Tab-separated table of C-alpha atoms in Angstrom:
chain	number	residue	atom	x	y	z
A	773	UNK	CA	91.799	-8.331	53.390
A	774	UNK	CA	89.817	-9.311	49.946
A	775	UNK	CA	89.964	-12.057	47.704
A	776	UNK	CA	92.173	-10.799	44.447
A	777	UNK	CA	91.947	-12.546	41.212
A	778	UNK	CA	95.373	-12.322	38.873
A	779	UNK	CA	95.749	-13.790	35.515
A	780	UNK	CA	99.201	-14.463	34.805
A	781	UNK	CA	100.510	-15.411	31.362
A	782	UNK	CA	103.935	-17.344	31.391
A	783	UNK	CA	105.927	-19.029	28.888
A	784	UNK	CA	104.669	-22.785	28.765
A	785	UNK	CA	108.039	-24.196	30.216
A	786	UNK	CA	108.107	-27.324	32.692
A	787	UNK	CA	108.459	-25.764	36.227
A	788	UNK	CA	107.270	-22.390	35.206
A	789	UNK	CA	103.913	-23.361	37.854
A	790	UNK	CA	106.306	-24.821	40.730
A	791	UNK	CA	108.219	-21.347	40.964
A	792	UNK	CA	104.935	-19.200	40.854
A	793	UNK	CA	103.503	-21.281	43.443
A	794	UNK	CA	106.863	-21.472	45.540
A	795	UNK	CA	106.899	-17.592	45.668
A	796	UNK	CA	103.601	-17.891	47.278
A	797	UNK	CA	104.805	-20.661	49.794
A	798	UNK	CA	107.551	-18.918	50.786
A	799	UNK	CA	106.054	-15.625	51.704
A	800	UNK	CA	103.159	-17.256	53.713
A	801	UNK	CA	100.568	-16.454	51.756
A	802	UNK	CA	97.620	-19.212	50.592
A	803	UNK	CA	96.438	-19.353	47.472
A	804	UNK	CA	92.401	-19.416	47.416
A	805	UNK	CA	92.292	-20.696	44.105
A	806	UNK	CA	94.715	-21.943	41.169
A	807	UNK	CA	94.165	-22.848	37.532
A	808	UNK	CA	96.492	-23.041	34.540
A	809	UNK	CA	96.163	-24.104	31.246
A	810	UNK	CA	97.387	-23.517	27.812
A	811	UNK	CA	96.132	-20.312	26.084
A	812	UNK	CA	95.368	-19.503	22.143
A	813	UNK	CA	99.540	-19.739	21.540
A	814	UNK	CA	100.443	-23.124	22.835
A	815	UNK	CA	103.841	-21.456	23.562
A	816	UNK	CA	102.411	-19.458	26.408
A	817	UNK	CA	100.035	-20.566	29.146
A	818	UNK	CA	97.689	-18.309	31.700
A	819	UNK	CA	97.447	-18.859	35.315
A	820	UNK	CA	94.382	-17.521	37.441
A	821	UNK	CA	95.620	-17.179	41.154
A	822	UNK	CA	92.952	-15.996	43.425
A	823	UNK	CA	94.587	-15.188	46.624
A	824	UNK	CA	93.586	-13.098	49.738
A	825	UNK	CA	95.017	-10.182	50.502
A	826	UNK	CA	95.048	-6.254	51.033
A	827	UNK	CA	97.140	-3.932	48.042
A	828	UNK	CA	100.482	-4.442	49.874
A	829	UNK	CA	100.215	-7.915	49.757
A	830	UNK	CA	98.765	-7.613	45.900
A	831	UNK	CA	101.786	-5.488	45.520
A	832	UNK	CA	104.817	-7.344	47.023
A	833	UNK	CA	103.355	-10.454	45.171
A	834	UNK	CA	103.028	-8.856	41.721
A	835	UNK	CA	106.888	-7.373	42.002
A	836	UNK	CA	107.934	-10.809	43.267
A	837	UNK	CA	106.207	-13.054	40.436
A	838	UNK	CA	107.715	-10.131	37.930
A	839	UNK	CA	111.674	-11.208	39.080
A	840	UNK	CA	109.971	-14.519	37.517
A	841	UNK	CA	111.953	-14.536	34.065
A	842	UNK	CA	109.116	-16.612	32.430
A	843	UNK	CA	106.357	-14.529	33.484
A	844	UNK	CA	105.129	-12.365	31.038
A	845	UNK	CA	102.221	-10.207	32.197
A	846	UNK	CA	100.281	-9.889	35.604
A	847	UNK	CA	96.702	-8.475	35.682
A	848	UNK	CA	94.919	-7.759	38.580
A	849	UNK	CA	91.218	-8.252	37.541
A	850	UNK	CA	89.798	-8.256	40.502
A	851	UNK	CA	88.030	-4.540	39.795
A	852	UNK	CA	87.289	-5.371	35.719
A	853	UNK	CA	84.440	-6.290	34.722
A	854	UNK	CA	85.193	-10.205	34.140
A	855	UNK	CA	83.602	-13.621	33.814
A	856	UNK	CA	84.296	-15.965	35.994
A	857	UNK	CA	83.502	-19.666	36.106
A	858	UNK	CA	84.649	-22.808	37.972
A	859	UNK	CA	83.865	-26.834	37.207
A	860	UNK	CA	82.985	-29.471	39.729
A	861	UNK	CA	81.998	-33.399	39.366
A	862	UNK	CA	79.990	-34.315	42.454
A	863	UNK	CA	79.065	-37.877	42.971
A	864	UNK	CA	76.173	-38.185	45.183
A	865	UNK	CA	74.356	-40.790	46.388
A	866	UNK	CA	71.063	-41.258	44.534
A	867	UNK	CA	68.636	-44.661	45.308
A	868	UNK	CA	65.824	-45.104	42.966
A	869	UNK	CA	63.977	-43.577	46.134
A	870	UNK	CA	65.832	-39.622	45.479
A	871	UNK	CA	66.570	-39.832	42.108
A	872	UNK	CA	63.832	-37.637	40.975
A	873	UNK	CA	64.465	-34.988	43.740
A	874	UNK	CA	68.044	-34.852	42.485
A	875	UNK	CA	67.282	-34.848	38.591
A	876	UNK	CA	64.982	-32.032	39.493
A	877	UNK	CA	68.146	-29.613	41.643
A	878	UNK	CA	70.246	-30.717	38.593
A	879	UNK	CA	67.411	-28.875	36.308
A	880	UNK	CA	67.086	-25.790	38.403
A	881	UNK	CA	70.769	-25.256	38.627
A	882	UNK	CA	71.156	-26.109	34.396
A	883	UNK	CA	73.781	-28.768	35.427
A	884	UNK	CA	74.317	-31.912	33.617
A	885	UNK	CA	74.369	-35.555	34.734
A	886	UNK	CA	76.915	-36.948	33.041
A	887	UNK	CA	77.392	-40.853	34.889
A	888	UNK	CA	74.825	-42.908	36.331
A	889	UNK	CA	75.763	-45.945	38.414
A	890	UNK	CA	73.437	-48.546	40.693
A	891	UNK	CA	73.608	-45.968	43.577
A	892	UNK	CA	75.332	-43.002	42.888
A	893	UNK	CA	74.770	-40.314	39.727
A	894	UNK	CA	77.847	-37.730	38.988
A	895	UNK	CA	76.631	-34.326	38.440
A	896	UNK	CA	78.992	-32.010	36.395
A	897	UNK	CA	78.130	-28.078	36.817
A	898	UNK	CA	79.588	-24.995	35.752
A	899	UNK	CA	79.230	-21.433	37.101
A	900	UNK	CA	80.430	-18.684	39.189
A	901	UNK	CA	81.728	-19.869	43.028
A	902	UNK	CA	78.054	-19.040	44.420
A	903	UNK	CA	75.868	-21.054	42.305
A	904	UNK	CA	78.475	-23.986	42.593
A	905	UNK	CA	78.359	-23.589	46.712
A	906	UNK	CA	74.649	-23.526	45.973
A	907	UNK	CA	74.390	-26.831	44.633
A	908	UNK	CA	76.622	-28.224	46.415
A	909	UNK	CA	74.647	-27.149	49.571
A	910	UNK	CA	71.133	-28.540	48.228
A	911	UNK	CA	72.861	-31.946	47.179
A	912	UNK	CA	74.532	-32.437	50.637
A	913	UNK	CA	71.450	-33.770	52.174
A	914	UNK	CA	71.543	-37.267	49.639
A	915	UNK	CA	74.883	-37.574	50.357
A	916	UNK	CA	78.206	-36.214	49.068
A	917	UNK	CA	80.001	-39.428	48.233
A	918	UNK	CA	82.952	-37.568	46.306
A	919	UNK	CA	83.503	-33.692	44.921
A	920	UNK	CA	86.330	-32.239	42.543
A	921	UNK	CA	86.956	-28.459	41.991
A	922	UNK	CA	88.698	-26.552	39.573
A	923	UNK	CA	89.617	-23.703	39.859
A	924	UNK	CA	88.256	-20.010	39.187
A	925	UNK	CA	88.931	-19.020	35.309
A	926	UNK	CA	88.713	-15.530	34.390
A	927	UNK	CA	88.288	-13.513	31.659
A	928	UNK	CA	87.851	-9.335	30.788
A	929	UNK	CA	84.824	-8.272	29.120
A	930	UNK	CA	84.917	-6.365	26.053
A	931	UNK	CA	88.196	-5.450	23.715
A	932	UNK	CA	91.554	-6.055	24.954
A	933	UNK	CA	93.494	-3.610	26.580
């Protein structure tokens, strides 16, 4: 069992995401990670599922989300060279006491603060799933007063296919 990551590129149609998803549901398997969005052709959008799995799994899914009239094309790209990144908005709790200690993790980590309030500062960062665990970690100790996650976005190096 490994984490896969598939980019799926559907026709932008209301419900296309609710059947993808419900495929998934219904054959037991949990999806890791989801994000969708519009791509380059607002006509067709691209969904990154990263879901666990071994190749029959992979397999069964991929013929499955095919019988999907609006899906268009499935790419495994777990094995490509890709980049991946993810978002997250932590709000942590930050005194006039730890303020300087946290200013100085956002630095090291080249994240961004992008709200300050009385007691709390959001933090926005943007990176692979490690360096986001990472800071996530080393900000834990001020206090975690509220965290968002999007989902993993991929893309294939070099020319397409």
């Amino acid at each position: 069992m490994r984490k896969h990551t598939l980019a799926v590129t559907v026709e932008n149609r209301p419900g296309v995401l609710t059947r993808v998803t419900t495929l998934f549901r219904r054959r037991g398997y949990n999806i890791e990670s989801l994000a969708v969005g519009e791509t380059e052709n607002p006509g067709i959008s691209r969904i990154t599922i990263v879901v666990m799995g071994d190749g029959k799994i992979l397999e069964q899914v991929t013929k499955q989300l095919y019988k999907l009239v609006e899906v268009i094309k499935i790419v495994d790209i777990t094995e490509e060279r890709s980049v991946e990144r993810e978002l997250v908005l932590i709000k942590v709790r930050a005194d006039n006491n730890v303020r300087a200690d946290i200013v100085q993790i956002v630095d090291i980590f080249r994240a961004r603060i992008v709200d300050i309030g009385k007691n709390s500062l959001i933090i926005e960062v943007t990176g692979d799933s490690g360096k986001i665990d990472a800071i996530v970690e080393s900000l834990k100790p001020f206090g975690v007063m509220e965290l968002v996650r999007t989902g993993i976005i991929a893309m294939v190096r070099g020319e397409i296919k």
